[in-house]
């Protein structure tokens, strides 16, 4: 699992969102775009006559746009596009991600077909052999659980706490992270240098509430059933498997009680706790960090971040007090569960039955090719991205995207300059940060190297393990070295975007620079309401409740006056209250959005939509004819907001929706379609809405931040 000290601030929840899978994923450090020369301000529409890029037949005339804008724009589409059986949600992001998957599928199929003839050691050959091995389900089935038997034997041989500590340490060195997470990241106090970050982890359920709240009792029982069956599939007797399942749940409950909630983890003071190795050993006297770092091949100079001390103190307590048999049950189960996607069909189905059906409500498992392609992305994602970009992304598309980024960034600067609630002293600091933004568009200027990763033909589990170790070593190899702002933390084939506060970079992968976000021949309103608002969203993350605590160099720094900080807190608090009031699940009216958990994304939506709207107005001033033009009866302002809402069309299964409310820092898509526009006077004017309409928040209720 990739562990970064500060999660990149994504535009949307990952389309491949997964829980409790310490999978063998590619380690990618913090983002970083290449610096680009300024581009002259321009409209982004093609010189050709604007084409119809928005089908107004999809609009529902029976729904009042001023009462339910999401329904007006998206209800008909959602009703006509049911969620596929192998998914837990379906919407604009998902449809585009499916398109990306099909392209990637063609690439890996070709790589597999030609692997034997490919240049030895090339990424084409490695991807081909890896995909080829994963698709050979018959060979995988014949092996059963044999690929993990050596690990299970090691666990069986554990006798004392020191053995457990050494086992955990040794597994980390193989890229197999157990109980906690470890990786590299920019130092909060000196972002130019990478340090090590150790973080809480080790739970098989989403959050601590799932272990303690009575409303999740059924899920806990189902989880115990999953644990027991996982053990039985490796030959453990039914009775012993049930006992071990009880032990695992009890063990994880103790870890959970010492773990921070998702909301607490958004507090930056809970993400960074710098200690020397000697001081870390005082917190965990039964787990020697010097031994750990030596085994990883990492040299720690002044220290590292033991990010959640309470969690690690509990881990140490369990090392000292938990029976060895309980540790063995815990490690045995997680070894099986983590490996299940690469083992025989029985293991794959067992894992899906719990995490897919029970926890997320997904009726059917994804077809094998999608699961194996997911593993390829987790293991060699940037390498696959190199092949994807060569096939899908043109220099012309990158140039148009650069124009949009320039225009939206200029609009953000102008908006900061003219804020009426911020002092000049803080404005100057904000503008200094703005000056240091680095946008990355499409793909890296310099690709990762893959020399040293040995992918063998016909060894799926072994190949995934080799990739896990390779990527882990690549990640922790950054520790003690300068931060490289040109590295990417997201692959080009990913339909998403992100901002990283620790490097002050914004990233727009190639896969999102397509309809419905971006149209090469679309009118300005559609493009600014789509990809323009995405750009504004990511740039606004630099000034959300988390991003605003970092300066332009990526250091956690208090650059606000006390009065401005108080103003910001009061204004963002109104946004917390707005989203706390939403209860999106019809059958569960008492389950509300967590406005504090989702605050950063909601600030970015509001700021991004305002900034992109300003950029649109600037573009239209340069093209008065377009400004006055109606397309299909809708003005440019109306089309701008229609494009924004269309991006968030989405339907999610109830179990998955509830899960998102508990763990996801993004608000439900249907609320993102309406949350920001309802705070904008420009929206009310565009659709002639009046005070009292659901889509009009005016007076004291209206939220204005950036």
XYZ file of C-alpha atoms in Angstrom:
706
model
C 0.000 0.000 0.000
C 1.294 3.440 -0.827
C 1.810 5.485 2.314
C 2.313 9.195 1.893
C 2.517 11.555 4.831
C -0.036 13.902 3.296
C -2.604 12.461 0.943
C -2.768 14.255 -2.411
C -5.961 16.292 -2.575
C -7.904 14.547 -5.319
C -10.703 15.983 -7.411
C -12.887 12.948 -6.732
C -12.856 9.657 -4.878
C -10.758 7.159 -6.760
C -12.709 5.205 -9.328
C -10.835 2.119 -8.161
C -11.518 2.897 -4.504
C -10.630 -0.094 -2.321
C -10.520 -0.835 1.384
C -8.204 -2.747 3.619
C -6.119 -4.094 0.791
C -2.433 -3.803 1.568
C -2.053 -4.564 -2.111
C 1.162 -4.563 -4.038
C 0.836 -1.041 -5.331
C 3.268 1.167 -7.132
C 4.885 3.619 -4.723
C 4.758 7.150 -6.052
C 6.008 10.068 -4.060
C 4.483 13.486 -3.968
C 3.426 15.182 -7.199
C 5.369 17.581 -9.288
C 4.822 19.169 -12.622
C 7.237 20.545 -15.076
C 7.570 24.298 -15.231
C 6.059 25.664 -18.406
C 6.584 28.970 -20.126
C 3.688 31.407 -19.716
C 1.090 31.126 -22.434
C -0.666 34.183 -23.744
C -4.220 34.519 -22.495
C -6.664 33.138 -25.028
C -9.987 31.482 -25.313
C -9.756 27.720 -25.386
C -12.440 27.124 -27.949
C -11.253 26.048 -31.344
C -11.228 28.598 -34.120
C -13.784 26.377 -35.777
C -17.474 27.014 -35.217
C -18.477 25.669 -31.751
C -19.961 22.218 -31.957
C -22.808 20.856 -29.899
C -21.052 19.284 -26.952
C -23.992 19.332 -24.568
C -27.154 17.406 -25.374
C -29.986 19.524 -23.985
C -32.355 16.602 -24.542
C -30.822 15.167 -21.373
C -32.216 18.047 -19.305
C -35.390 17.306 -17.352
C -37.862 20.107 -17.994
C -40.124 18.729 -15.268
C -37.568 19.689 -12.625
C -37.065 23.330 -11.702
C -33.380 24.249 -12.055
C -33.725 26.703 -9.157
C -35.024 23.982 -6.842
C -32.942 20.959 -7.819
C -30.208 21.788 -10.289
C -28.656 18.337 -10.079
C -31.983 16.723 -10.919
C -32.596 19.194 -13.745
C -29.253 18.353 -15.368
C -28.705 14.726 -14.424
C -31.901 12.907 -13.416
C -32.789 11.716 -16.906
C -29.258 10.498 -17.600
C -28.999 8.688 -14.273
C -32.363 7.031 -14.855
C -31.309 5.844 -18.298
C -27.862 4.627 -17.224
C -28.089 1.992 -14.477
C -25.008 1.031 -12.505
C -23.200 -1.894 -14.163
C -23.284 -5.079 -12.094
C -19.530 -5.055 -11.582
C -19.503 -1.518 -10.163
C -20.735 0.256 -7.060
C -21.313 3.562 -8.837
C -21.726 4.989 -12.323
C -21.311 8.527 -13.553
C -19.229 10.853 -15.682
C -15.943 9.916 -14.018
C -16.722 6.220 -14.213
C -17.768 6.283 -17.860
C -14.555 8.072 -18.805
C -12.542 5.688 -16.624
C -14.168 2.775 -18.454
C -13.030 4.315 -21.720
C -9.503 4.603 -20.348
C -9.629 0.969 -19.220
C -10.565 -0.182 -22.700
C -7.593 1.653 -24.158
C -5.312 0.203 -21.504
C -6.798 -3.239 -22.178
C -5.798 -3.002 -25.834
C -2.287 -1.989 -24.787
C -1.721 -4.817 -22.308
C -3.291 -7.419 -24.583
C -0.891 -6.413 -27.330
C 2.010 -6.413 -24.874
C 1.101 -9.911 -23.689
C 0.773 -11.212 -27.231
C 4.160 -9.821 -28.257
C 6.045 -10.205 -24.960
C 8.322 -12.996 -26.112
C 9.423 -10.959 -29.134
C 9.723 -7.645 -27.271
C 13.072 -6.151 -26.370
C 14.358 -8.026 -23.293
C 13.823 -5.981 -20.154
C 11.630 -3.391 -21.891
C 8.499 -2.080 -20.193
C 6.481 -3.680 -22.993
C 7.892 -7.087 -22.130
C 7.500 -6.664 -18.373
C 3.916 -5.457 -18.676
C 3.198 -8.230 -21.168
C 4.535 -11.007 -18.939
C 2.802 -9.615 -15.857
C -0.579 -9.360 -17.571
C -0.095 -12.728 -19.241
C 0.576 -14.423 -15.887
C -2.419 -12.816 -14.212
C -4.761 -13.962 -16.966
C -3.657 -17.597 -16.661
C -6.266 -18.466 -14.036
C -5.873 -22.214 -14.572
C -2.208 -22.071 -13.596
C -3.034 -19.839 -10.609
C -5.785 -22.241 -9.477
C -3.425 -25.209 -9.572
C -1.136 -23.465 -7.085
C -3.887 -22.836 -4.526
C -2.252 -21.048 -1.593
C 1.240 -22.445 -2.229
C 2.680 -19.006 -3.148
C 2.150 -17.775 0.428
C 2.958 -21.013 2.257
C 6.534 -19.915 3.063
C 5.157 -16.832 4.829
C 2.561 -18.854 6.699
C 5.297 -21.234 7.822
C 7.334 -18.282 9.099
C 4.325 -17.059 11.078
C 3.790 -20.536 12.545
C 7.405 -20.498 13.776
C 7.065 -17.266 15.800
C 7.751 -17.902 19.499
C 8.197 -14.555 21.278
C 7.591 -10.796 20.829
C 11.069 -10.249 19.411
C 10.262 -12.805 16.699
C 7.113 -10.876 15.780
C 9.004 -7.575 15.583
C 11.665 -9.151 13.370
C 9.035 -10.759 11.129
C 7.293 -7.409 10.612
C 10.628 -5.737 9.892
C 11.684 -8.416 7.414
C 8.354 -8.335 5.594
C 8.639 -4.577 5.157
C 12.008 -5.078 3.499
C 10.195 -7.286 0.966
C 7.664 -4.530 0.246
C 4.980 -6.245 2.343
C 3.785 -3.685 4.887
C 2.264 -5.173 8.028
C 0.417 -3.469 10.934
C 1.598 0.056 10.108
C 2.677 1.992 7.038
C 6.029 3.475 6.120
C 7.171 5.629 3.218
C 8.846 8.847 2.174
C 7.536 12.388 2.026
C 8.571 16.014 2.237
C 9.452 17.234 5.709
C 6.714 19.545 6.980
C 9.380 21.921 8.330
C 11.795 21.697 5.410
C 9.957 20.551 2.296
C 13.133 20.526 0.231
C 14.159 17.290 1.986
C 12.446 13.889 2.027
C 12.114 12.077 5.344
C 10.502 8.855 6.516
C 6.891 8.756 7.724
C 5.457 5.913 9.819
C 1.660 5.927 9.974
C -1.234 4.065 11.539
C -2.694 1.200 9.517
C -3.335 -2.499 10.027
C -7.149 -2.559 10.078
C -9.317 -4.751 7.895
C -12.443 -2.613 8.402
C -12.754 0.985 7.168
C -12.532 2.982 10.425
C -12.495 2.478 14.187
C -16.283 3.026 14.332
C -16.794 -0.238 12.472
C -15.201 -2.024 15.436
C -17.075 -0.252 18.220
C -20.412 1.121 17.017
C -23.367 -1.205 17.506
C -24.848 -0.227 14.142
C -21.985 -2.112 12.477
C -22.470 -5.315 14.457
C -23.661 -7.170 11.345
C -20.582 -6.090 9.408
C -18.343 -7.263 12.240
C -19.995 -10.680 12.139
C -19.582 -10.839 8.375
C -15.949 -9.808 8.772
C -15.349 -12.641 11.221
C -16.894 -14.986 8.691
C -14.534 -13.686 6.033
C -11.532 -14.130 8.324
C -12.546 -17.672 9.222
C -13.129 -18.730 5.618
C -9.807 -17.190 4.569
C -8.067 -19.366 7.136
C -10.071 -22.469 6.226
C -8.959 -22.119 2.603
C -5.391 -22.719 3.807
C -6.307 -25.901 5.677
C -7.207 -24.518 9.126
C -10.042 -26.482 10.760
C -13.473 -24.910 11.068
C -13.341 -24.654 14.863
C -9.818 -23.262 14.944
C -10.643 -20.786 12.169
C -13.586 -19.399 14.173
C -11.402 -19.008 17.266
C -8.684 -17.265 15.285
C -11.293 -14.972 13.727
C -12.374 -13.909 17.219
C -8.727 -13.273 18.085
C -8.158 -11.193 14.961
C -11.222 -9.028 15.571
C -10.261 -8.486 19.222
C -6.709 -7.598 18.196
C -7.819 -5.150 15.505
C -10.333 -3.580 17.876
C -7.470 -2.587 20.159
C -5.596 -1.106 17.216
C -8.759 0.664 16.087
C -9.353 2.214 19.484
C -5.879 3.738 19.297
C -6.392 4.923 15.718
C -7.527 8.368 14.648
C -10.742 8.875 12.692
C -10.662 10.144 9.083
C -11.697 13.588 10.330
C -8.933 13.623 12.942
C -6.430 12.540 10.303
C -7.186 15.736 8.371
C -5.663 17.677 11.262
C -2.102 18.310 10.113
C -0.843 18.101 13.698
C -1.895 14.449 13.582
C 0.062 13.773 10.417
C 3.524 14.884 11.502
C 5.388 14.045 14.715
C 9.133 14.326 14.197
C 11.269 12.223 16.533
C 14.806 10.927 16.731
C 15.301 7.182 16.452
C 16.148 7.092 20.166
C 12.945 8.931 21.088
C 10.913 6.631 18.844
C 12.337 3.634 20.709
C 11.054 5.141 23.953
C 7.526 5.056 22.510
C 7.957 1.486 21.236
C 10.590 -0.197 23.446
C 9.629 -3.619 22.039
C 10.072 -2.478 18.438
C 13.560 -1.207 17.683
C 13.516 1.404 14.949
C 17.264 1.240 14.387
C 16.874 -2.435 13.502
C 13.913 -1.608 11.287
C 15.738 1.071 9.307
C 18.846 -1.061 8.950
C 16.753 -3.867 7.456
C 15.146 -1.416 5.018
C 18.532 -0.115 3.933
C 17.576 3.397 5.027
C 19.847 5.861 6.790
C 17.990 8.148 9.176
C 19.835 11.331 10.013
C 18.125 13.591 12.538
C 14.929 11.601 12.720
C 11.616 10.730 11.075
C 7.893 11.277 11.601
C 6.249 8.782 13.923
C 3.017 10.355 12.869
C 0.480 8.957 15.360
C 2.324 8.216 18.638
C -0.771 6.877 20.400
C -1.200 4.195 17.747
C 2.432 3.110 17.958
C 2.287 3.023 21.743
C -0.648 0.611 21.467
C 1.240 -1.439 18.892
C 4.118 -1.747 21.339
C 1.718 -2.679 24.135
C 0.332 -5.468 21.974
C 3.840 -6.698 21.219
C 4.429 -6.993 24.944
C 1.064 -8.344 26.092
C -0.865 -10.039 23.287
C -0.449 -13.838 23.179
C 1.786 -15.019 20.355
C -1.117 -17.105 19.089
C -3.160 -13.912 18.647
C -0.344 -12.216 16.752
C -0.054 -15.307 14.583
C -3.777 -15.289 13.813
C -3.636 -11.595 12.884
C -0.548 -11.907 10.672
C -1.760 -15.168 9.141
C -5.115 -13.694 8.153
C -3.690 -10.493 6.664
C -1.121 -12.445 4.700
C -3.957 -14.459 3.165
C -6.293 -11.504 2.648
C -3.653 -9.284 1.062
C -2.565 -12.053 -1.294
C -6.084 -13.234 -2.190
C -6.403 -11.245 -5.449
C -3.337 -13.123 -6.750
C -4.343 -16.574 -5.506
C -6.853 -19.132 -6.754
C -10.481 -18.375 -7.584
C -11.702 -19.491 -4.163
C -9.569 -16.839 -2.458
C -10.570 -14.153 -4.945
C -14.269 -14.926 -4.548
C -14.037 -15.010 -0.768
C -12.457 -11.579 -0.645
C -14.998 -10.151 -3.077
C -17.919 -11.575 -1.106
C -16.948 -9.452 1.887
C -15.334 -6.311 0.504
C -17.380 -6.200 -2.681
C -20.842 -7.516 -1.826
C -21.187 -7.073 1.939
C -19.319 -3.829 2.482
C -19.921 -2.026 -0.822
C -23.041 -3.655 -2.275
C -21.416 -4.644 -5.572
C -23.451 -7.483 -7.139
C -20.797 -8.980 -9.394
C -17.031 -9.167 -9.386
C -15.208 -7.331 -12.146
C -14.127 -9.547 -15.046
C -10.670 -11.046 -14.723
C -9.056 -8.720 -17.257
C -10.072 -5.650 -15.261
C -8.749 -7.135 -12.031
C -5.435 -8.065 -13.614
C -5.201 -4.686 -15.314
C -5.716 -3.118 -11.886
C -2.764 -5.135 -10.609
C -0.637 -3.983 -13.549
C -1.547 -0.384 -12.717
C -0.691 -0.969 -9.080
C 2.661 -2.497 -9.968
C 3.816 -0.624 -13.072
C 1.305 2.186 -13.458
C 3.637 4.855 -14.776
C 5.197 2.418 -17.233
C 1.743 1.608 -18.584
C 1.072 5.352 -18.662
C 4.046 5.825 -20.946
C 2.425 3.479 -23.472
C -1.006 5.056 -22.913
C 0.200 8.592 -23.620
C 1.935 7.528 -26.826
C -1.406 6.171 -28.009
C -3.888 8.713 -26.672
C -2.513 12.166 -25.838
C -1.455 14.728 -28.433
C 0.802 17.786 -28.060
C -2.131 19.904 -29.266
C -4.292 18.717 -26.359
C -1.508 19.575 -23.929
C -1.148 23.064 -25.397
C -4.883 23.782 -25.093
C -4.869 22.550 -21.518
C -1.915 24.830 -20.757
C -3.912 27.807 -22.034
C -6.769 26.946 -19.718
C -4.449 26.526 -16.752
C -2.871 29.917 -17.422
C -6.224 31.665 -17.703
C -7.703 30.069 -14.586
C -4.559 30.746 -12.541
C -4.664 34.393 -13.624
C -8.280 34.580 -12.485
C -7.297 33.140 -9.098
C -4.589 35.775 -8.717
C -7.063 38.513 -9.513
C -9.583 37.133 -7.039
C -6.974 36.984 -4.248
C -5.857 40.522 -5.039
C -9.389 41.900 -4.695
C -10.569 39.987 -1.608
C -12.411 42.384 0.674
C -11.894 40.404 3.885
C -8.141 39.738 3.769
C -5.403 42.115 4.858
C -2.685 43.246 2.470
C -0.051 41.446 4.554
C -1.733 38.053 4.136
C -2.586 38.769 0.494
C 1.087 39.260 -0.271
C 1.900 35.875 1.253
C -0.944 34.248 -0.689
C 0.274 35.794 -3.927
C 3.815 34.621 -3.219
C 2.426 31.110 -2.915
C 0.431 31.572 -6.125
C 3.624 32.577 -7.951
C 5.224 29.247 -7.009
C 2.397 27.011 -8.258
C 3.700 24.364 -10.674
C 1.107 22.865 -13.004
C 1.686 19.431 -14.537
C -0.295 18.512 -17.596
C -0.818 15.114 -19.148
C 2.286 13.146 -18.195
C 5.777 13.475 -16.687
C 8.566 15.142 -18.621
C 10.840 12.379 -17.325
C 9.578 8.818 -16.942
C 10.509 6.467 -14.134
C 13.040 3.774 -14.875
C 12.254 0.076 -14.383
C 15.704 -1.447 -14.564
C 16.093 -3.909 -11.715
C 12.476 -5.074 -11.700
C 12.568 -8.713 -12.734
C 9.215 -9.909 -14.094
C 9.244 -13.630 -14.776
C 6.992 -15.412 -17.201
C 4.190 -17.381 -15.533
C 4.777 -16.315 -11.906
C 1.907 -13.950 -11.071
C 2.224 -13.822 -7.295
C 6.018 -13.723 -7.478
C 5.888 -10.914 -10.014
C 3.547 -8.831 -7.859
C 5.804 -9.383 -4.865
C 8.845 -8.366 -6.910
C 7.064 -5.191 -8.022
C 5.985 -4.414 -4.473
C 9.564 -4.680 -3.241
C 10.910 -2.698 -6.190
C 8.417 0.144 -5.698
C 8.861 0.213 -1.933
C 12.620 0.427 -2.261
C 12.236 3.130 -4.905
C 9.993 5.107 -2.558
C 12.103 4.873 0.592
C 15.187 5.527 -1.521
C 14.018 9.152 -1.524
C 14.624 9.492 2.226
C 17.431 11.911 2.969
C 17.436 13.232 -0.597
C 16.121 16.504 -2.049
C 12.427 16.602 -2.930
C 11.960 16.186 -6.672
C 8.989 18.310 -7.676
C 8.987 16.815 -11.181
C 7.797 13.397 -9.977
C 4.145 12.500 -10.327
C 1.886 10.828 -7.779
C -0.802 9.845 -10.289
C -0.591 7.965 -13.563
C -1.510 9.576 -16.918
C -4.312 7.036 -17.479
C -6.092 8.045 -14.249
C -9.351 9.989 -14.550
C -8.727 12.412 -11.714
C -6.606 15.397 -10.730
C -4.854 16.502 -7.554
C -2.986 19.154 -5.603
C -0.071 18.381 -3.278
C 0.525 20.973 -0.532
C 4.009 19.664 0.251
C 5.241 20.499 -3.257
C 2.688 23.182 -4.199
C 1.915 21.397 -7.455
C -1.280 20.749 -9.414
C -1.603 17.705 -11.636
C -3.949 16.986 -14.543
C -3.439 13.514 -16.062
C -4.035 12.930 -19.754
C -7.100 10.750 -19.142
C -9.164 13.582 -17.626
C -8.377 15.983 -20.487
C -11.232 14.535 -22.548
C -15.029 14.941 -22.804
C -17.094 15.673 -20.779
C -14.372 17.717 -19.069
C -12.609 19.104 -22.130
C -13.611 19.447 -25.791
C -11.112 20.504 -28.429
C -13.887 22.178 -30.440
C -16.228 23.046 -27.615
C -17.425 26.513 -26.662
C -15.671 28.294 -23.812
C -18.557 27.897 -21.383
C -18.507 24.104 -21.601
C -14.734 23.897 -21.237
C -14.503 26.339 -18.350
C -17.424 24.680 -16.564
C -15.704 21.320 -16.987
C -11.909 21.173 -17.008
C -11.614 24.877 -16.133
C -13.443 24.308 -12.856
C -11.260 21.240 -12.251
C -8.180 23.419 -12.667
C -9.698 26.018 -10.355
C -10.565 23.300 -7.860
C -6.991 22.041 -7.661
C -5.525 25.530 -7.490
C -8.005 26.426 -4.737
C -6.748 23.454 -2.730
C -3.636 25.540 -2.178
C -5.857 27.763 -0.047
C -8.279 25.303 1.564
C -8.214 24.526 5.288
C -5.197 22.238 4.842
C -3.437 23.863 1.903
C -3.598 27.266 3.562
C -1.272 25.960 6.267
C 1.557 25.485 3.757
C 3.615 28.179 2.090
C 4.716 28.294 -1.527
C 7.731 26.109 -0.824
C 5.635 23.341 0.712
C 6.567 24.064 4.323
C 3.913 24.015 7.017
C 3.975 27.676 7.920
C 1.638 30.176 9.580
C 1.558 32.988 7.026
C -1.786 34.415 8.166
C -2.494 37.346 10.447
C -4.614 36.418 13.453
C -7.561 38.453 12.179
C -7.451 36.915 8.703
C -7.199 33.436 10.171
C -10.288 34.143 12.264
C -12.151 35.401 9.188
C -11.178 32.331 7.195
C -12.310 30.018 9.980
C -15.665 31.777 10.282
C -16.305 31.661 6.543
C -15.246 28.034 6.152
C -17.322 27.175 9.225
C -20.430 28.258 7.321
C -19.495 25.763 4.622
C -19.170 23.041 7.260
C -22.668 23.893 8.463
C -24.056 23.840 4.914
C -22.819 20.324 4.208
C -23.614 19.033 7.691
C -27.221 19.770 6.780
C -27.290 17.379 3.819
C -28.691 13.869 4.324
C -28.246 12.261 0.879
C -29.565 8.728 1.543
C -33.350 8.568 1.327
C -33.613 5.432 3.460
C -31.254 6.817 6.105
C -32.325 10.396 6.829
C -30.277 10.515 10.028
C -27.015 9.883 8.167
C -25.531 13.251 7.212
C -22.524 14.434 5.297
C -19.565 15.172 7.573
C -18.927 18.827 6.806
C -15.588 18.854 8.602
C -14.267 15.753 6.841
C -15.290 17.143 3.438
C -14.336 20.768 4.125
C -11.193 20.872 1.990
C -12.963 19.521 -1.084
C -15.968 21.775 -0.581
C -13.733 24.850 -0.296
C -11.954 23.770 -3.485
C -15.269 23.288 -5.311
C -16.513 26.735 -4.270
C -13.229 28.464 -5.017
C -12.681 26.563 -8.240
C -16.130 27.269 -9.638
C -15.843 30.994 -8.834
C -12.357 31.268 -10.302
C -13.224 29.398 -13.504
C -16.340 31.563 -13.897
C -14.151 34.666 -13.725
C -11.811 33.154 -16.301
C -14.783 32.501 -18.592
C -15.875 36.119 -18.319
C -12.358 37.260 -19.218
C -12.367 34.963 -22.248
C -15.787 36.174 -23.384
C -14.700 39.817 -23.165
C -12.139 39.000 -25.832
C -14.858 37.441 -27.979
C -18.049 39.561 -27.680
C -19.836 37.633 -30.413
C -19.488 34.395 -28.488
C -20.526 36.122 -25.282
C -23.888 37.028 -26.756
C -24.410 33.706 -28.483
C -26.983 31.218 -27.294
C -26.533 27.549 -28.083
C -29.670 25.416 -28.031
C -31.388 28.300 -26.278
C -28.919 28.528 -23.381
C -26.568 31.412 -22.617
C -22.863 31.006 -22.008
C -23.378 31.480 -18.255
C -26.086 28.838 -18.200
C -23.978 26.404 -20.193
C -21.109 26.990 -17.784
C -23.160 25.780 -14.823
C -24.764 22.994 -16.871
C -21.285 21.701 -17.701
C -20.261 21.790 -14.018
C -23.312 19.819 -12.900
C -22.925 17.276 -15.697
C -19.432 16.406 -14.467
C -21.021 15.268 -11.172
C -23.786 13.088 -12.597
C -23.577 9.921 -10.605
C -25.524 7.042 -9.131
C -24.065 5.067 -6.210
C -25.241 1.905 -4.505
C -26.497 2.581 -0.995
C -23.881 0.496 0.826
C -21.080 2.188 -1.062
C -22.665 5.599 -0.504
C -22.787 4.995 3.247
C -19.179 3.833 3.197
C -18.130 6.993 1.378
C -19.916 9.144 3.952
C -17.806 7.486 6.649
C -14.392 7.664 5.036
C -14.322 9.856 1.937
C -13.225 13.523 2.170
C -15.383 14.238 -0.891
C -19.069 15.039 -0.592
C -21.510 12.922 -2.634
C -21.449 13.907 -6.298
C -25.103 14.970 -6.352
C -24.330 17.541 -3.650
C -21.200 18.778 -5.371
C -23.369 19.608 -8.362
C -25.426 22.019 -6.258
C -23.324 22.962 -3.205
C -21.020 25.531 -4.796
C -23.484 27.008 -7.344
C -26.050 27.646 -4.606
C -23.562 30.073 -3.033
C -22.974 32.014 -6.259
C -24.986 35.079 -7.222
C -23.928 34.409 -10.819
C -25.845 31.129 -10.788
C -29.017 32.732 -9.473
C -28.786 35.434 -12.120
C -28.090 32.954 -14.920
C -31.237 30.936 -14.179
C -33.317 33.813 -12.764
C -33.653 32.162 -9.366
C -35.134 34.083 -6.470
C -34.621 34.322 -2.730
C -36.294 31.328 -1.131
C -35.437 28.932 -3.950
C -33.462 25.869 -2.809
C -30.562 26.796 -5.102
C -30.212 30.280 -3.625
C -28.182 30.778 -0.489
C -28.084 34.494 0.094
C -27.616 36.871 2.966
C -25.882 35.313 5.961
C -26.226 31.815 4.528
C -24.164 32.575 1.441
C -20.593 31.302 1.725
C -17.827 33.424 0.230
C -14.207 32.445 0.754
C -11.966 32.781 -2.286
